[in-house]
PDB file of C-alpha atoms in Angstrom:
ATOM      1  CA  MET Y 185     -30.545  50.587 159.992  1.00  0.00           C
ATOM      2  CA  ASN Y 186     -33.806  51.883 158.554  1.00  0.00           C
ATOM      3  CA  VAL Y 187     -37.009  49.880 158.534  1.00  0.00           C
ATOM      4  CA  PRO Y 188     -37.930  49.034 154.936  1.00  0.00           C
ATOM      5  CA  GLU Y 189     -41.329  49.932 153.470  1.00  0.00           C
ATOM      6  CA  VAL Y 190     -41.611  46.405 152.088  1.00  0.00           C
ATOM      7  CA  ILE Y 191     -40.509  43.430 154.149  1.00  0.00           C
ATOM      8  CA  PRO Y 192     -38.470  40.758 152.363  1.00  0.00           C
ATOM      9  CA  ILE Y 193     -39.624  37.160 152.813  1.00  0.00           C
ATOM     10  CA  SER Y 194     -37.352  34.339 151.674  1.00  0.00           C
ATOM     11  CA  HIS Y 195     -38.764  31.408 149.746  1.00  0.00           C
ATOM     12  CA  ARG Y 196     -37.910  28.140 151.505  1.00  0.00           C
ATOM     13  CA  PRO Y 197     -38.969  25.046 149.551  1.00  0.00           C
ATOM     14  CA  ASP Y 198     -40.623  22.333 151.654  1.00  0.00           C
ATOM     15  CA  TYR Y 199     -40.909  24.647 154.643  1.00  0.00           C
ATOM     16  CA  ARG Y 200     -43.188  27.425 155.931  1.00  0.00           C
ATOM     17  CA  THR Y 201     -42.697  29.776 152.952  1.00  0.00           C
ATOM     18  CA  ASP Y 202     -42.732  27.248 150.128  1.00  0.00           C
ATOM     19  CA  THR Y 203     -45.851  28.783 148.524  1.00  0.00           C
ATOM     20  CA  ILE Y 204     -44.721  32.375 147.946  1.00  0.00           C
ATOM     21  CA  GLY Y 205     -43.504  34.028 144.777  1.00  0.00           C
ATOM     22  CA  ARG Y 206     -44.424  36.066 141.736  1.00  0.00           C
ATOM     23  CA  TRP Y 207     -47.043  35.793 139.060  1.00  0.00           C
ATOM     24  CA  GLN Y 208     -48.149  37.823 136.058  1.00  0.00           C
ATOM     25  CA  GLY Y 209     -50.080  40.243 138.286  1.00  0.00           C
ATOM     26  CA  GLY Y 210     -47.386  40.787 140.925  1.00  0.00           C
ATOM     27  CA  GLN Y 211     -46.517  38.759 144.026  1.00  0.00           C
ATOM     28  CA  PHE Y 212     -48.346  36.205 146.155  1.00  0.00           C
ATOM     29  CA  LEU Y 213     -48.174  34.679 149.621  1.00  0.00           C
ATOM     30  CA  ALA Y 214     -50.207  31.516 150.185  1.00  0.00           C
ATOM     31  CA  SER Y 215     -50.705  28.919 152.896  1.00  0.00           C
ATOM     32  CA  ALA Y 216     -52.953  26.127 154.044  1.00  0.00           C
ATOM     33  CA  LEU Y 217     -53.182  26.130 157.820  1.00  0.00           C
ATOM     34  CA  CYS Y 218     -55.171  24.933 160.807  1.00  0.00           C
ATOM     35  CA  LEU Y 219     -56.562  27.264 163.457  1.00  0.00           C
ATOM     36  CA  GLY Y 220     -58.264  25.338 166.201  1.00  0.00           C
ATOM     37  CA  ALA Y 221     -60.968  23.177 164.662  1.00  0.00           C
ATOM     38  CA  ARG Y 222     -60.864  24.957 161.283  1.00  0.00           C
ATOM     39  CA  SER Y 223     -58.507  24.656 158.350  1.00  0.00           C
ATOM     40  CA  TYR Y 224     -57.991  27.565 155.969  1.00  0.00           C
ATOM     41  CA  ALA Y 225     -56.781  28.065 152.426  1.00  0.00           C
ATOM     42  CA  VAL Y 226     -55.212  31.535 152.180  1.00  0.00           C
ATOM     43  CA  LEU Y 227     -53.967  33.410 149.109  1.00  0.00           C
ATOM     44  CA  HIS Y 228     -52.797  37.017 149.456  1.00  0.00           C
ATOM     45  CA  GLN Y 229     -51.989  38.918 146.260  1.00  0.00           C
ATOM     46  CA  PHE Y 230     -49.798  42.014 145.934  1.00  0.00           C
ATOM     47  CA  ASP Y 231     -48.758  44.274 143.084  1.00  0.00           C
ATOM     48  CA  ALA Y 232     -45.170  44.199 141.822  1.00  0.00           C
ATOM     49  CA  ALA Y 233     -44.199  46.862 144.399  1.00  0.00           C
ATOM     50  CA  GLY Y 234     -45.552  44.733 147.264  1.00  0.00           C
ATOM     51  CA  ARG Y 235     -48.812  46.597 147.999  1.00  0.00           C
ATOM     52  CA  HIS Y 236     -51.721  44.377 149.059  1.00  0.00           C
ATOM     53  CA  LEU Y 237     -54.337  43.905 146.345  1.00  0.00           C
ATOM     54  CA  ASP Y 238     -56.609  41.100 147.504  1.00  0.00           C
ATOM     55  CA  SER Y 239     -56.943  38.124 149.836  1.00  0.00           C
ATOM     56  CA  ARG Y 240     -58.830  34.878 149.269  1.00  0.00           C
ATOM     57  CA  ILE Y 241     -59.509  33.104 152.539  1.00  0.00           C
ATOM     58  CA  ARG Y 242     -61.753  30.088 152.874  1.00  0.00           C
ATOM     59  CA  ALA Y 243     -62.424  27.878 155.878  1.00  0.00           C
ATOM     60  CA  THR Y 244     -62.614  24.169 155.128  1.00  0.00           C
ATOM     61  CA  GLY Y 245     -63.491  21.113 157.156  1.00  0.00           C
ATOM     62  CA  GLU Y 246     -60.155  19.361 156.899  1.00  0.00           C
ATOM     63  CA  ALA Y 247     -56.500  20.180 156.255  1.00  0.00           C
ATOM     64  CA  ALA Y 248     -56.462  18.052 153.094  1.00  0.00           C
ATOM     65  CA  GLU Y 249     -59.365  20.074 151.665  1.00  0.00           C
ATOM     66  CA  ALA Y 250     -57.567  23.373 152.438  1.00  0.00           C
ATOM     67  CA  ALA Y 251     -54.408  22.081 150.700  1.00  0.00           C
ATOM     68  CA  ARG Y 252     -56.419  20.930 147.659  1.00  0.00           C
ATOM     69  CA  LEU Y 253     -58.221  24.275 147.374  1.00  0.00           C
ATOM     70  CA  LEU Y 254     -54.973  26.203 147.758  1.00  0.00           C
ATOM     71  CA  GLY Y 255     -53.436  24.095 144.991  1.00  0.00           C
ATOM     72  CA  GLU Y 256     -56.307  25.042 142.673  1.00  0.00           C
ATOM     73  CA  TRP Y 257     -55.882  28.737 143.443  1.00  0.00           C
ATOM     74  CA  LEU Y 258     -52.123  28.597 142.861  1.00  0.00           C
ATOM     75  CA  ASP Y 259     -52.535  26.671 139.607  1.00  0.00           C
ATOM     76  CA  ALA Y 260     -54.830  29.451 138.363  1.00  0.00           C
ATOM     77  CA  LEU Y 261     -52.147  32.171 138.762  1.00  0.00           C
ATOM     78  CA  PRO Y 262     -50.767  32.894 135.270  1.00  0.00           C
ATOM     79  CA  GLY Y 263     -46.986  32.882 135.085  1.00  0.00           C
ATOM     80  CA  ARG Y 264     -46.588  31.630 138.663  1.00  0.00           C
ATOM     81  CA  GLU Y 265     -42.993  31.215 139.869  1.00  0.00           C
ATOM     82  CA  TYR Y 266     -42.014  30.405 143.422  1.00  0.00           C
ATOM     83  CA  GLY Y 267     -39.340  32.624 144.945  1.00  0.00           C
ATOM     84  CA  ASP Y 268     -38.526  35.457 147.344  1.00  0.00           C
ATOM     85  CA  ILE Y 269     -40.992  38.314 147.775  1.00  0.00           C
ATOM     86  CA  ALA Y 270     -41.071  41.735 149.449  1.00  0.00           C
ATOM     87  CA  ILE Y 271     -44.439  43.018 150.692  1.00  0.00           C
ATOM     88  CA  ALA Y 272     -45.830  45.968 152.612  1.00  0.00           C
ATOM     89  CA  PRO Y 273     -47.630  45.428 155.911  1.00  0.00           C
ATOM     90  CA  PHE Y 274     -51.364  44.677 155.604  1.00  0.00           C
ATOM     91  CA  ALA Y 275     -54.209  43.273 157.674  1.00  0.00           C
ATOM     92  CA  VAL Y 276     -57.395  41.410 156.779  1.00  0.00           C
ATOM     93  CA  HIS Y 277     -59.977  40.068 159.246  1.00  0.00           C
ATOM     94  CA  HIS Y 278     -61.912  36.912 158.371  1.00  0.00           C
ATOM     95  CA  ASP Y 279     -64.045  34.725 160.658  1.00  0.00           C
ATOM     96  CA  GLY Y 280     -62.806  36.767 163.614  1.00  0.00           C
ATOM     97  CA  GLU Y 281     -59.172  35.940 162.797  1.00  0.00           C
ATOM     98  CA  LEU Y 282     -56.388  38.316 161.786  1.00  0.00           C
ATOM     99  CA  PHE Y 283     -54.559  37.530 158.538  1.00  0.00           C
ATOM    100  CA  GLY Y 284     -51.690  39.780 157.494  1.00  0.00           C
ATOM    101  CA  LEU Y 285     -48.218  41.162 158.059  1.00  0.00           C
ATOM    102  CA  VAL Y 286     -48.490  43.460 161.070  1.00  0.00           C
ATOM    103  CA  ARG Y 287     -45.932  45.773 162.657  1.00  0.00           C
ATOM    104  CA  GLU Y 288     -45.452  45.155 166.376  1.00  0.00           C
ATOM    105  CA  ASP Y 289     -42.763  47.234 168.060  1.00  0.00           C
ATOM    106  CA  TYR Y 290     -40.885  46.048 171.140  1.00  0.00           C
ATOM    107  CA  GLU Y 291     -40.890  48.446 174.056  1.00  0.00           C
ATOM    108  CA  GLU Y 292     -37.728  47.282 175.852  1.00  0.00           C
ATOM    109  CA  ASP Y 293     -35.415  50.168 176.699  1.00  0.00           C
ATOM    110  CA  GLU Y 294     -32.272  48.055 176.427  1.00  0.00           C
ATOM    111  CA  VAL Y 295     -32.941  47.267 172.757  1.00  0.00           C
ATOM    112  CA  GLU Y 296     -31.528  49.581 170.067  1.00  0.00           C
ATOM    113  CA  GLU Y 297     -34.213  51.722 168.403  1.00  0.00           C
ATOM    114  CA  ASP Y 298     -33.877  50.000 165.001  1.00  0.00           C
ATOM    115  CA  GLU Y 299     -34.122  46.596 166.675  1.00  0.00           C
ATOM    116  CA  ARG Y 300     -37.424  47.442 168.370  1.00  0.00           C
ATOM    117  CA  VAL Y 301     -39.334  47.018 165.123  1.00  0.00           C
ATOM    118  CA  HIS Y 302     -40.854  43.617 164.448  1.00  0.00           C
ATOM    119  CA  PHE Y 303     -43.333  42.347 161.854  1.00  0.00           C
ATOM    120  CA  GLU Y 304     -45.484  39.290 162.503  1.00  0.00           C
ATOM    121  CA  LEU Y 305     -47.241  37.264 159.816  1.00  0.00           C
ATOM    122  CA  TYR Y 306     -50.658  36.253 161.143  1.00  0.00           C
ATOM    123  CA  PRO Y 307     -51.906  33.644 161.718  1.00  0.00           C
ATOM    124  CA  ASP Y 308     -48.872  31.780 160.375  1.00  0.00           C
ATOM    125  CA  GLY Y 309     -46.703  32.808 163.328  1.00  0.00           C
ATOM    126  CA  LEU Y 310     -43.651  33.965 161.372  1.00  0.00           C
ATOM    127  CA  GLY Y 311     -41.655  36.901 162.729  1.00  0.00           C
ATOM    128  CA  PHE Y 312     -39.437  39.293 160.765  1.00  0.00           C
ATOM    129  CA  ASP Y 313     -36.792  41.589 162.273  1.00  0.00           C
ATOM    130  CA  ALA Y 314     -33.642  43.513 161.346  1.00  0.00           C
ATOM    131  CA  PRO Y 315     -31.427  43.028 159.371  1.00  0.00           C
ATOM    132  CA  TRP Y 316     -34.415  42.559 156.999  1.00  0.00           C
ATOM    133  CA  CYS Y 317     -32.825  39.767 154.980  1.00  0.00           C
ATOM    134  CA  GLY Y 318     -35.999  37.726 154.455  1.00  0.00           C
ATOM    135  CA  CYS Y 319     -35.252  35.252 157.237  1.00  0.00           C
ATOM    136  CA  TYR Y 320     -37.940  34.609 159.832  1.00  0.00           C
ATOM    137  CA  ASP Y 321     -38.402  33.207 163.320  1.00  0.00           C
ATOM    138  CA  THR Y 322     -41.188  30.831 164.312  1.00  0.00           C
TER     139      THR Y 322
END
């Protein structure tokens, strides 16, 4: 099985990927999350082919503030529809933290070559592996 150039991510309402989908300008992946003492609102935007265009990342004092800010950003996306996406790997650093979808290959000899490839969504902690169906591990 070949590793795809864009990694499918399944939309799961009321779960970890409930704020992903498409909008007039392409695709988006968004989250409100806590990292230590900071909460973040995060909105990554991609073109229709899944290439990273931009990331909005803002630290807030509380989780409720991050969720409110994220809601404002999502409401401002014209033609927003939640659903499955497929995006290329990317990485953005903000406040000393890594945000992105990063390839991390396993080095175990007993694993088939195609199964050695893994993509991790940072800092959300979602992992993507073959068979590249959009499902993820936490």
